[in-house]
Amino acid sequence: MIQFYSTNHKAPNVNLADALLTGQAPDLGLYLPESIPQLDSEELRTLKDKSYAEIAFAVLSKYTGGVFSDVVLKTLCKDAYNYDVPLEHITNRTHILRLDGGPTASFKDFAARMMARMFGELLKGSDQELVILTATSGDTGSAVANAFLGVPNVKVMVLFPPDEVSERQRKQMTTLSGNIRTVALDGKFDNCQALVKQAFADPNLEEIRLSSANSINIGRLLPQIVYYIYAYVRLAEIGEPIQICVPSGNFGNMMGALLAKRMGLPIERLIIATNANDEVPVFFRTEEYHKIEPSRVCISNAMNVGHPSNFARVIDLYRGWIDQTGLIHRMPDLKRLHEDLWTVSVTDEETRTSIRSAWQNHNLLLEPHGAVGWAGLKKYQDTEDNPDALTVCVETAHPAKFPEEIEQLLGIIPDTPPSLQGLEDKPEFHIELDNDYPAFRDLLKETYGA
Ligand SMILES: *Cc1c(COP(=O)(O)O)cnc(C)c1O
């Protein structure tokens, strides 16, 4: 059974079930697998003709042994991945992987749907309910709420900043009910996250079993390994190197690619594009880390993160140590870090230019997050002279989630996928709350207390 250690190295190792159910380690570090299972070329070859759900099973079963039986995991994969994962050829050997086919039209569905099903299995027949607290700037809340809707023994509370989420993003959360509660906090995303963190650390809430579905949870990362492997076996000659480009905020999505690389996928370079929240690109340039507080507001709103929690995992995988406050205790192996990862920051102006030029030059429709990735990839290609390398850039949301921006730039309105249709007419339910911790604690006690 694979054990998981904390990046702060001051908490006991746990198995996958405990890592999933607790989210963050008790020493406030993040869990990573003690040994990373391997995928050799022989096995990659066998995945070539498999469906997405079958590839997900092949990859995830390497982590779930002893916790979920193969029969159960196979069913979860089939059930979670019942939608398309399109790969589009754009130019030369560059491709776009569209991760927007799920029910809330962002890549977060991939992890949220698997995680919810795993929680459902683990809590089957349990006599205690688990409460998942999640702060969202838009896409996490809807993906998590949608995925956990109706899962027995699990309750979900989502905190969102009403002024920072789009109407469509809000309606994707507030039109659900059942075991889902949504809270409009009179504040910013940073305030939502701060209240959630405070609740996790509050001894007065010990009677409520809290967990997290933010990407501090290892359950959010493992399913995100799968689509990089899927893209690779669809496009590459097995053994051939590939470059992957990921628009990044909290660095959960890129961690999926980094774990895929450590499993043996021949990822030659991982290109990480951030918006103006450039604390990591600045670290790569200066070797000094300073978080950005408050985070900078950009049109790629789901990437407005001033201190990506998963950076602790990246640093750990290169033998360094950075704690949850952003303090570096031990520098990582910078030489290897630079060999494997290339980081770049993209402004809003460059993001808009990227949306226009992708459309005009390649008939490629991108939304702001994918456009940050595309712009970052162009910068990489201009710097490194390797235009023929096989490359995959991920598009993390559906353009129809950002109709105003796209109409303004391109004069077209993106087609609305079925998952986003009909939201207008559904009734909304949400609780309004001041940005005040005692009020939040009272709400939690009233809603879930014994
Ligand atoms: C969450 C999100 C991101 C950022 O992903 P991280 O894992 O936080 O780096 C990028 N694009 C979209 C559309 C998102 O919802």
Tab-separated table of C-alpha atoms and ligand atoms in Angstrom:
chain	number	residue	atom	x	y	z
A	1	MET	CA	0.000	0.000	0.000
A	2	ILE	CA	1.500	3.369	-0.976
A	3	GLN	CA	2.165	5.650	1.975
A	4	PHE	CA	1.919	9.424	1.813
A	5	TYR	CA	4.286	11.798	3.631
A	6	SER	CA	3.869	15.458	4.487
A	7	THR	CA	6.037	18.090	2.779
A	8	ASN	CA	6.749	19.518	6.258
A	9	HIS	CA	8.015	16.065	7.388
A	10	LYS	CA	6.585	16.488	10.900
A	11	ALA	CA	3.472	14.330	10.612
A	12	PRO	CA	3.170	10.535	10.427
A	13	ASN	CA	2.822	8.893	7.027
A	14	VAL	CA	-0.716	7.852	6.093
A	15	ASN	CA	-2.387	5.669	3.501
A	16	LEU	CA	-4.448	7.025	0.613
A	17	ALA	CA	-7.753	6.776	2.481
A	18	ASP	CA	-6.501	8.960	5.342
A	19	ALA	CA	-4.750	11.396	3.011
A	20	LEU	CA	-8.003	11.831	1.097
A	21	LEU	CA	-10.232	12.255	4.112
A	22	THR	CA	-7.985	14.693	5.981
A	23	GLY	CA	-6.824	16.810	3.042
A	24	GLN	CA	-3.978	18.695	4.679
A	25	ALA	CA	-1.453	16.947	6.940
A	26	PRO	CA	-1.633	17.855	10.667
A	27	ASP	CA	1.749	19.674	10.415
A	28	LEU	CA	0.142	21.872	7.694
A	29	GLY	CA	2.218	20.254	4.966
A	30	LEU	CA	0.814	18.588	1.856
A	31	TYR	CA	0.799	14.870	1.169
A	32	LEU	CA	2.920	13.238	-1.537
A	33	PRO	CA	3.431	9.534	-2.302
A	34	GLU	CA	6.516	7.988	-0.632
A	35	SER	CA	7.342	6.109	-3.797
A	36	ILE	CA	6.086	7.091	-7.211
A	37	PRO	CA	4.839	4.130	-9.226
A	38	GLN	CA	6.394	3.657	-12.654
A	39	LEU	CA	4.994	3.359	-16.142
A	40	ASP	CA	7.387	1.827	-18.648
A	41	SER	CA	7.249	2.069	-22.447
A	42	GLU	CA	5.805	-1.426	-22.677
A	43	GLU	CA	2.831	-0.397	-20.589
A	44	LEU	CA	2.452	2.954	-22.355
A	45	ARG	CA	2.207	1.024	-25.609
A	46	THR	CA	-0.683	-1.036	-24.244
A	47	LEU	CA	-2.583	2.163	-23.411
A	48	LYS	CA	-2.569	3.434	-26.983
A	49	ASP	CA	-5.934	1.982	-27.950
A	50	LYS	CA	-7.646	2.321	-24.604
A	51	SER	CA	-10.484	4.690	-23.744
A	52	TYR	CA	-10.005	7.596	-21.344
A	53	ALA	CA	-11.724	5.680	-18.532
A	54	GLU	CA	-9.495	2.640	-19.127
A	55	ILE	CA	-6.345	4.773	-19.060
A	56	ALA	CA	-7.577	6.402	-15.853
A	57	PHE	CA	-7.986	2.953	-14.329
A	58	ALA	CA	-4.508	1.836	-15.434
A	59	VAL	CA	-2.883	4.934	-13.932
A	60	LEU	CA	-4.925	5.341	-10.732
A	61	SER	CA	-4.816	1.645	-9.803
A	62	LYS	CA	-1.069	2.100	-9.216
A	63	TYR	CA	-1.944	4.406	-6.318
A	64	THR	CA	-5.116	2.833	-4.937
A	65	GLY	CA	-3.986	-0.742	-4.198
A	66	GLY	CA	-5.165	-1.871	-0.768
A	67	VAL	CA	-7.698	0.950	-0.538
A	68	PHE	CA	-10.030	0.340	-3.489
A	69	SER	CA	-10.382	-2.996	-5.252
A	70	ASP	CA	-9.785	-3.041	-9.006
A	71	VAL	CA	-13.435	-3.868	-9.579
A	72	VAL	CA	-14.577	-0.825	-7.612
A	73	LEU	CA	-12.002	1.505	-9.174
A	74	LYS	CA	-12.945	0.387	-12.675
A	75	THR	CA	-16.567	1.295	-11.999
A	76	LEU	CA	-15.618	4.680	-10.557
A	77	CYS	CA	-13.504	5.503	-13.630
A	78	LYS	CA	-16.226	4.479	-16.048
A	79	ASP	CA	-18.811	6.450	-14.186
A	80	ALA	CA	-16.679	9.603	-13.712
A	81	TYR	CA	-15.255	9.830	-17.234
A	82	ASN	CA	-18.286	9.649	-19.456
A	83	TYR	CA	-17.447	12.711	-21.583
A	84	ASP	CA	-15.103	13.615	-24.449
A	85	VAL	CA	-11.506	14.757	-24.012
A	86	PRO	CA	-10.748	16.419	-27.362
A	87	LEU	CA	-7.215	16.839	-28.678
A	88	GLU	CA	-6.962	19.417	-31.460
A	89	HIS	CA	-4.064	19.709	-33.847
A	90	ILE	CA	-3.290	23.416	-34.257
A	91	THR	CA	-0.058	23.985	-36.124
A	92	ASN	CA	3.182	22.214	-36.867
A	93	ARG	CA	3.370	19.671	-33.994
A	94	THR	CA	1.441	21.746	-31.472
A	95	HIS	CA	-1.849	20.559	-29.995
A	96	ILE	CA	-4.536	21.808	-27.649
A	97	LEU	CA	-5.996	19.405	-25.101
A	98	ARG	CA	-9.490	20.582	-24.188
A	99	LEU	CA	-10.329	19.708	-20.589
A	100	ASP	CA	-13.755	21.353	-20.614
A	101	GLY	CA	-16.048	18.443	-21.471
A	102	GLY	CA	-17.260	17.763	-17.929
A	103	PRO	CA	-20.498	18.934	-16.329
A	104	THR	CA	-19.135	22.282	-15.116
A	105	ALA	CA	-16.933	22.866	-18.170
A	106	SER	CA	-13.520	23.217	-16.517
A	107	PHE	CA	-10.633	20.784	-15.963
A	108	LYS	CA	-11.574	20.697	-12.287
A	109	ASP	CA	-14.335	18.220	-13.124
A	110	PHE	CA	-11.716	15.528	-13.821
A	111	ALA	CA	-10.433	15.521	-10.256
A	112	ALA	CA	-13.635	16.513	-8.455
A	113	ARG	CA	-15.643	13.704	-10.032
A	114	MET	CA	-13.112	11.022	-9.111
A	115	MET	CA	-12.572	12.428	-5.648
A	116	ALA	CA	-16.288	12.545	-4.881
A	117	ARG	CA	-16.693	8.931	-5.931
A	118	MET	CA	-13.715	7.863	-3.819
A	119	PHE	CA	-15.141	9.712	-0.801
A	120	GLY	CA	-18.492	8.026	-1.415
A	121	GLU	CA	-16.804	4.594	-1.353
A	122	LEU	CA	-14.736	5.349	1.749
A	123	LEU	CA	-17.714	6.652	3.704
A	124	LYS	CA	-20.155	3.950	2.634
A	125	GLY	CA	-21.934	2.726	5.735
A	126	SER	CA	-20.080	5.179	7.973
A	127	ASP	CA	-22.042	6.575	10.892
A	128	GLN	CA	-20.325	9.930	10.839
A	129	GLU	CA	-20.767	12.582	8.210
A	130	LEU	CA	-17.914	14.532	6.698
A	131	VAL	CA	-18.154	18.229	5.878
A	132	ILE	CA	-16.115	19.522	2.962
A	133	LEU	CA	-15.261	23.208	3.156
A	134	THR	CA	-14.131	24.878	-0.015
A	135	ALA	CA	-13.235	28.430	-0.926
A	136	THR	CA	-13.631	29.236	-4.593
A	137	SER	CA	-12.857	31.978	-7.067
A	138	GLY	CA	-15.235	30.321	-9.517
A	139	ASP	CA	-14.468	26.903	-10.949
A	140	THR	CA	-13.534	24.811	-7.911
A	141	GLY	CA	-16.823	25.520	-6.164
A	142	SER	CA	-18.996	24.479	-9.065
A	143	ALA	CA	-16.933	21.391	-9.907
A	144	VAL	CA	-16.870	20.216	-6.282
A	145	ALA	CA	-20.532	21.002	-5.619
A	146	ASN	CA	-21.631	19.257	-8.785
A	147	ALA	CA	-19.424	16.217	-8.143
A	148	PHE	CA	-20.489	15.737	-4.500
A	149	LEU	CA	-24.188	16.422	-5.052
A	150	GLY	CA	-26.074	13.483	-3.552
A	151	VAL	CA	-22.997	11.620	-2.187
A	152	PRO	CA	-24.186	10.005	1.090
A	153	ASN	CA	-22.482	11.015	4.363
A	154	VAL	CA	-20.858	14.058	2.738
A	155	LYS	CA	-21.967	17.672	3.120
A	156	VAL	CA	-20.369	20.487	1.162
A	157	MET	CA	-20.107	24.161	2.015
A	158	VAL	CA	-18.684	26.496	-0.634
A	159	LEU	CA	-17.604	30.053	0.168
A	160	PHE	CA	-17.423	32.463	-2.747
A	161	PRO	CA	-16.730	36.182	-3.229
A	162	PRO	CA	-19.865	37.445	-5.018
A	163	ASP	CA	-18.040	40.253	-6.845
A	164	GLU	CA	-15.303	38.011	-8.239
A	165	VAL	CA	-17.290	35.163	-9.782
A	166	SER	CA	-19.209	35.464	-13.035
A	167	GLU	CA	-22.980	35.050	-13.063
A	168	ARG	CA	-22.649	31.726	-14.820
A	169	GLN	CA	-20.078	30.481	-12.318
A	170	ARG	CA	-22.339	31.531	-9.424
A	171	LYS	CA	-25.405	29.851	-10.846
A	172	GLN	CA	-23.501	26.610	-11.347
A	173	MET	CA	-23.166	26.403	-7.551
A	174	THR	CA	-26.211	28.140	-6.136
A	175	THR	CA	-28.807	26.257	-8.172
A	176	LEU	CA	-27.864	22.967	-6.518
A	177	SER	CA	-29.225	22.168	-3.081
A	178	GLY	CA	-29.540	18.870	-1.173
A	179	ASN	CA	-26.217	18.297	0.586
A	180	ILE	CA	-24.679	21.458	-0.926
A	181	ARG	CA	-24.647	24.856	0.826
A	182	THR	CA	-23.233	27.977	-0.793
A	183	VAL	CA	-22.148	31.069	1.098
A	184	ALA	CA	-21.690	34.500	-0.500
A	185	LEU	CA	-19.058	36.117	1.687
A	186	ASP	CA	-18.900	39.883	1.849
A	187	GLY	CA	-15.227	39.934	0.843
A	188	LYS	CA	-12.598	38.723	-1.612
A	189	PHE	CA	-11.410	35.248	-2.497
A	190	ASP	CA	-8.493	35.681	-0.097
A	191	ASN	CA	-11.015	36.272	2.725
A	192	CYS	CA	-12.935	33.110	1.826
A	193	GLN	CA	-9.744	31.099	1.927
A	194	ALA	CA	-8.684	32.655	5.240
A	195	LEU	CA	-12.009	31.722	6.922
A	196	VAL	CA	-11.763	28.156	5.668
A	197	LYS	CA	-8.196	27.835	6.960
A	198	GLN	CA	-9.221	29.263	10.321
A	199	ALA	CA	-12.048	26.753	10.618
A	200	PHE	CA	-9.660	23.838	9.977
A	201	ALA	CA	-7.447	25.045	12.810
A	202	ASP	CA	-10.306	25.787	15.257
A	203	PRO	CA	-10.488	23.395	18.265
A	204	ASN	CA	-14.055	24.626	18.890
A	205	LEU	CA	-15.120	22.813	15.750
A	206	GLU	CA	-13.698	19.423	16.702
A	207	GLU	CA	-17.196	17.911	16.831
A	208	ILE	CA	-17.487	18.468	13.068
A	209	ARG	CA	-15.355	16.288	10.825
A	210	LEU	CA	-13.968	18.743	8.263
A	211	SER	CA	-12.128	18.042	5.055
A	212	SER	CA	-10.949	19.978	2.052
A	213	ALA	CA	-11.549	19.617	-1.645
A	214	ASN	CA	-9.088	22.327	-2.643
A	215	SER	CA	-5.978	21.155	-4.435
A	216	ILE	CA	-4.120	20.757	-1.169
A	217	ASN	CA	-5.921	17.383	-1.206
A	218	ILE	CA	-3.880	14.691	-2.965
A	219	GLY	CA	-7.193	13.409	-4.353
A	220	ARG	CA	-7.292	16.488	-6.549
A	221	LEU	CA	-3.892	15.709	-8.068
A	222	LEU	CA	-3.857	11.993	-8.864
A	223	PRO	CA	-6.717	12.148	-11.412
A	224	GLN	CA	-4.902	15.046	-13.095
A	225	ILE	CA	-1.981	12.782	-14.015
A	226	VAL	CA	-4.213	10.829	-16.344
A	227	TYR	CA	-4.906	13.309	-19.131
A	228	TYR	CA	-1.224	13.967	-19.773
A	229	ILE	CA	-0.679	10.254	-20.266
A	230	TYR	CA	-3.797	10.044	-22.412
A	231	ALA	CA	-2.550	12.881	-24.666
A	232	TYR	CA	0.888	11.308	-24.894
A	233	VAL	CA	-0.231	7.853	-25.971
A	234	ARG	CA	-2.628	9.377	-28.508
A	235	LEU	CA	0.021	11.618	-30.125
A	236	ALA	CA	3.540	10.331	-29.587
A	237	GLU	CA	5.663	7.477	-30.771
A	238	ILE	CA	6.253	5.735	-27.461
A	239	GLY	CA	9.588	6.972	-26.107
A	240	GLU	CA	9.465	10.263	-27.981
A	241	PRO	CA	9.875	13.393	-25.818
A	242	ILE	CA	6.965	15.807	-25.400
A	243	GLN	CA	6.565	19.351	-24.095
A	244	ILE	CA	3.548	20.183	-21.950
A	245	CYS	CA	2.276	23.704	-21.315
A	246	VAL	CA	-0.057	24.392	-18.360
A	247	PRO	CA	-1.701	27.712	-17.400
A	248	SER	CA	-1.297	27.753	-13.625
A	249	GLY	CA	-2.671	29.374	-10.489
A	250	ASN	CA	-2.481	27.112	-7.460
A	251	PHE	CA	-0.174	24.703	-9.349
A	252	GLY	CA	-2.417	21.657	-8.923
A	253	ASN	CA	-2.841	21.006	-12.622
A	254	MET	CA	0.893	21.248	-13.354
A	255	MET	CA	1.538	18.886	-10.420
A	256	GLY	CA	-0.415	16.259	-12.364
A	257	ALA	CA	2.055	16.684	-15.227
A	258	LEU	CA	5.051	16.651	-12.899
A	259	LEU	CA	3.874	13.417	-11.294
A	260	ALA	CA	3.316	11.942	-14.782
A	261	LYS	CA	6.922	12.838	-15.597
A	262	ARG	CA	8.159	11.216	-12.396
A	263	MET	CA	6.150	8.105	-13.282
A	264	GLY	CA	8.233	7.891	-16.443
A	265	LEU	CA	6.261	9.809	-19.065
A	266	PRO	CA	8.934	11.362	-21.330
A	267	ILE	CA	8.028	15.000	-20.617
A	268	GLU	CA	11.091	16.907	-21.710
A	269	ARG	CA	9.964	20.339	-20.588
A	270	LEU	CA	7.034	21.512	-18.547
A	271	ILE	CA	6.099	25.071	-19.477
A	272	ILE	CA	4.245	26.870	-16.686
A	273	ALA	CA	2.406	30.080	-17.552
A	274	THR	CA	0.973	32.298	-14.814
A	275	ASN	CA	-0.943	35.563	-15.092
A	276	ALA	CA	0.347	38.689	-13.303
A	277	ASN	CA	0.534	36.647	-10.086
A	278	ASP	CA	4.146	35.919	-10.967
A	279	GLU	CA	5.691	34.892	-7.622
A	280	VAL	CA	6.939	31.598	-9.099
A	281	PRO	CA	8.419	32.985	-12.354
A	282	VAL	CA	10.131	35.625	-10.188
A	283	PHE	CA	11.526	32.841	-7.968
A	284	PHE	CA	12.912	31.063	-11.032
A	285	ARG	CA	14.643	34.286	-12.084
A	286	THR	CA	15.888	35.543	-8.731
A	287	GLU	CA	15.889	32.443	-6.479
A	288	GLU	CA	13.930	34.467	-3.954
A	289	TYR	CA	10.346	33.704	-3.060
A	290	HIS	CA	7.870	36.393	-2.048
A	291	LYS	CA	4.169	35.693	-2.008
A	292	ILE	CA	1.856	38.319	-3.497
A	293	GLU	CA	-0.647	39.709	-0.998
A	294	PRO	CA	-3.372	40.453	-1.870
A	295	SER	CA	-3.416	38.498	-5.102
A	296	ARG	CA	-3.585	40.532	-8.329
A	297	VAL	CA	-6.916	40.623	-10.141
A	298	CYS	CA	-6.611	39.369	-13.746
A	299	ILE	CA	-9.131	38.279	-16.403
A	300	SER	CA	-7.986	34.669	-15.928
A	301	ASN	CA	-9.731	34.834	-12.536
A	302	ALA	CA	-9.269	31.192	-11.522
A	303	MET	CA	-5.503	31.779	-11.551
A	304	ASN	CA	-5.482	34.814	-9.259
A	305	VAL	CA	-3.358	33.098	-6.638
A	306	GLY	CA	-0.594	34.997	-4.836
A	307	HIS	CA	0.912	32.002	-3.040
A	308	PRO	CA	0.210	28.683	-4.768
A	309	SER	CA	-0.134	25.980	-2.116
A	310	ASN	CA	1.138	23.263	-4.433
A	311	PHE	CA	4.465	25.025	-4.857
A	312	ALA	CA	5.417	23.234	-1.608
A	313	ARG	CA	5.023	19.955	-3.484
A	314	VAL	CA	7.100	21.137	-6.445
A	315	ILE	CA	9.920	22.270	-4.169
A	316	ASP	CA	9.763	18.998	-2.217
A	317	LEU	CA	10.076	16.908	-5.383
A	318	TYR	CA	13.335	18.771	-6.062
A	319	ARG	CA	14.594	18.085	-2.519
A	320	GLY	CA	13.905	21.524	-1.084
A	321	TRP	CA	11.535	22.615	1.668
A	322	ILE	CA	9.167	25.558	1.707
A	323	ASP	CA	6.542	25.759	4.456
A	324	GLN	CA	2.894	26.853	4.265
A	325	THR	CA	3.810	30.466	5.032
A	326	GLY	CA	6.099	30.675	1.999
A	327	LEU	CA	9.364	30.501	3.953
A	328	ILE	CA	12.103	28.478	2.217
A	329	HIS	CA	13.995	26.316	4.742
A	330	ARG	CA	16.054	24.439	2.176
A	331	MET	CA	16.662	25.409	-1.436
A	332	PRO	CA	15.645	22.841	-4.067
A	333	ASP	CA	18.046	21.450	-6.664
A	334	LEU	CA	17.847	24.503	-8.908
A	335	LYS	CA	19.761	22.961	-11.758
A	336	ARG	CA	17.271	20.125	-12.152
A	337	LEU	CA	14.359	22.454	-11.538
A	338	HIS	CA	15.441	24.656	-14.449
A	339	GLU	CA	16.076	21.646	-16.665
A	340	ASP	CA	12.556	20.326	-16.146
A	341	LEU	CA	10.432	23.457	-15.748
A	342	TRP	CA	10.235	26.742	-17.622
A	343	THR	CA	8.056	29.469	-16.134
A	344	VAL	CA	6.664	32.673	-17.561
A	345	SER	CA	4.176	35.357	-16.542
A	346	VAL	CA	1.603	36.729	-19.000
A	347	THR	CA	-0.180	40.095	-18.662
A	348	ASP	CA	-3.894	40.642	-19.323
A	349	GLU	CA	-2.966	42.620	-22.439
A	350	GLU	CA	-0.915	39.672	-23.746
A	351	THR	CA	-3.771	37.332	-22.830
A	352	ARG	CA	-6.208	39.357	-24.940
A	353	THR	CA	-3.738	39.507	-27.831
A	354	SER	CA	-3.339	35.761	-27.537
A	355	ILE	CA	-7.120	35.209	-27.787
A	356	ARG	CA	-7.248	37.408	-30.913
A	357	SER	CA	-4.249	35.917	-32.664
A	358	ALA	CA	-5.188	32.291	-31.912
A	359	TRP	CA	-8.579	32.976	-33.497
A	360	GLN	CA	-7.264	34.919	-36.489
A	361	ASN	CA	-4.260	32.722	-37.271
A	362	HIS	CA	-5.470	29.260	-36.333
A	363	ASN	CA	-9.244	29.440	-35.980
A	364	LEU	CA	-8.558	28.401	-32.389
A	365	LEU	CA	-11.089	29.615	-29.809
A	366	LEU	CA	-9.519	30.114	-26.384
A	367	GLU	CA	-10.833	31.572	-23.135
A	368	PRO	CA	-8.588	33.685	-20.869
A	369	HIS	CA	-6.951	30.802	-18.925
A	370	GLY	CA	-6.087	28.758	-21.997
A	371	ALA	CA	-4.907	31.964	-23.646
A	372	VAL	CA	-2.386	32.527	-20.843
A	373	GLY	CA	-1.018	29.053	-21.623
A	374	TRP	CA	-0.957	29.708	-25.367
A	375	ALA	CA	0.826	33.049	-24.895
A	376	GLY	CA	3.333	31.389	-22.538
A	377	LEU	CA	3.997	28.659	-25.081
A	378	LYS	CA	4.676	31.264	-27.801
A	379	LYS	CA	7.186	32.956	-25.522
A	380	TYR	CA	8.860	29.631	-24.873
A	381	GLN	CA	8.999	28.809	-28.563
A	382	ASP	CA	10.523	32.230	-29.282
A	383	THR	CA	13.201	31.648	-26.643
A	384	GLU	CA	14.077	28.013	-27.250
A	385	ASP	CA	14.780	27.091	-30.816
A	386	ASN	CA	12.854	23.835	-31.026
A	387	PRO	CA	9.820	24.514	-33.231
A	388	ASP	CA	9.309	20.889	-34.267
A	389	ALA	CA	8.994	19.436	-30.785
A	390	LEU	CA	5.790	17.596	-30.023
A	391	THR	CA	3.812	19.932	-27.762
A	392	VAL	CA	0.509	19.868	-25.887
A	393	CYS	CA	-0.996	22.993	-24.365
A	394	VAL	CA	-4.009	22.520	-22.093
A	395	GLU	CA	-7.194	24.594	-22.331
A	396	THR	CA	-8.662	24.490	-18.846
A	397	ALA	CA	-12.185	25.872	-19.329
A	398	HIS	CA	-14.863	26.181	-21.975
A	399	PRO	CA	-14.938	29.544	-23.808
A	400	ALA	CA	-18.679	29.769	-23.080
A	401	LYS	CA	-17.824	30.379	-19.422
A	402	PHE	CA	-16.454	33.780	-20.479
A	403	PRO	CA	-18.878	35.020	-23.163
A	404	GLU	CA	-18.476	38.764	-22.451
A	405	GLU	CA	-14.687	38.799	-22.835
A	406	ILE	CA	-14.815	36.753	-26.019
A	407	GLU	CA	-17.598	38.758	-27.602
A	408	GLN	CA	-15.689	41.946	-26.907
A	409	LEU	CA	-12.470	40.615	-28.432
A	410	LEU	CA	-13.725	38.531	-31.323
A	411	GLY	CA	-17.262	39.740	-31.965
A	412	ILE	CA	-18.675	36.239	-31.630
A	413	ILE	CA	-20.600	34.509	-28.881
A	414	PRO	CA	-19.239	31.041	-28.116
A	415	ASP	CA	-21.686	28.143	-28.390
A	416	THR	CA	-23.015	27.151	-25.002
A	417	PRO	CA	-22.386	23.470	-24.205
A	418	PRO	CA	-25.392	21.537	-22.832
A	419	SER	CA	-23.870	21.581	-19.336
A	420	LEU	CA	-24.143	25.373	-19.162
A	421	GLN	CA	-27.624	25.638	-20.641
A	422	GLY	CA	-30.806	26.323	-18.720
A	423	LEU	CA	-29.082	27.785	-15.658
A	424	GLU	CA	-30.909	31.122	-16.078
A	425	ASP	CA	-34.283	29.717	-15.073
A	426	LYS	CA	-33.227	27.667	-12.059
A	427	PRO	CA	-33.855	29.100	-8.586
A	428	GLU	CA	-30.778	30.072	-6.579
A	429	PHE	CA	-30.120	29.337	-2.915
A	430	HIS	CA	-27.306	30.878	-0.982
A	431	ILE	CA	-26.494	32.220	2.455
A	432	GLU	CA	-25.054	35.722	2.866
A	433	LEU	CA	-22.351	36.210	5.433
A	434	ASP	CA	-20.169	39.055	6.727
A	435	ASN	CA	-16.429	38.564	6.574
A	436	ASP	CA	-16.271	37.654	10.242
A	437	TYR	CA	-14.850	34.411	11.617
A	438	PRO	CA	-17.139	34.019	14.694
A	439	ALA	CA	-20.172	34.391	12.417
A	440	PHE	CA	-18.779	31.697	10.131
A	441	ARG	CA	-18.097	29.392	13.070
A	442	ASP	CA	-21.661	29.873	14.303
A	443	LEU	CA	-22.989	29.053	10.859
A	444	LEU	CA	-20.952	25.832	10.774
A	445	LYS	CA	-22.155	24.837	14.250
A	446	GLU	CA	-25.780	25.579	13.444
A	447	THR	CA	-25.657	23.739	10.148
A	448	TYR	CA	-23.575	20.687	11.041
A	449	GLY	CA	-23.111	20.637	14.835
A	450	ALA	CA	-24.302	17.749	16.977
B	1	LIG	C1	-8.381	26.400	-11.342
B	1	LIG	C2	-8.139	26.822	-12.738
B	1	LIG	C3	-6.838	27.035	-13.246
B	1	LIG	C4	-5.610	26.934	-12.373
B	1	LIG	O1	-5.310	25.615	-12.041
B	1	LIG	P1	-4.320	25.301	-10.831
B	1	LIG	O2	-4.376	23.861	-10.617
B	1	LIG	O3	-4.861	26.081	-9.666
B	1	LIG	O4	-2.984	25.802	-11.246
B	1	LIG	C5	-6.685	27.349	-14.580
B	1	LIG	N1	-7.762	27.499	-15.383
B	1	LIG	C6	-9.007	27.316	-14.938
B	1	LIG	C7	-10.127	27.499	-15.882
B	1	LIG	C8	-9.255	26.971	-13.609
B	1	LIG	O5	-10.512	26.794	-13.178
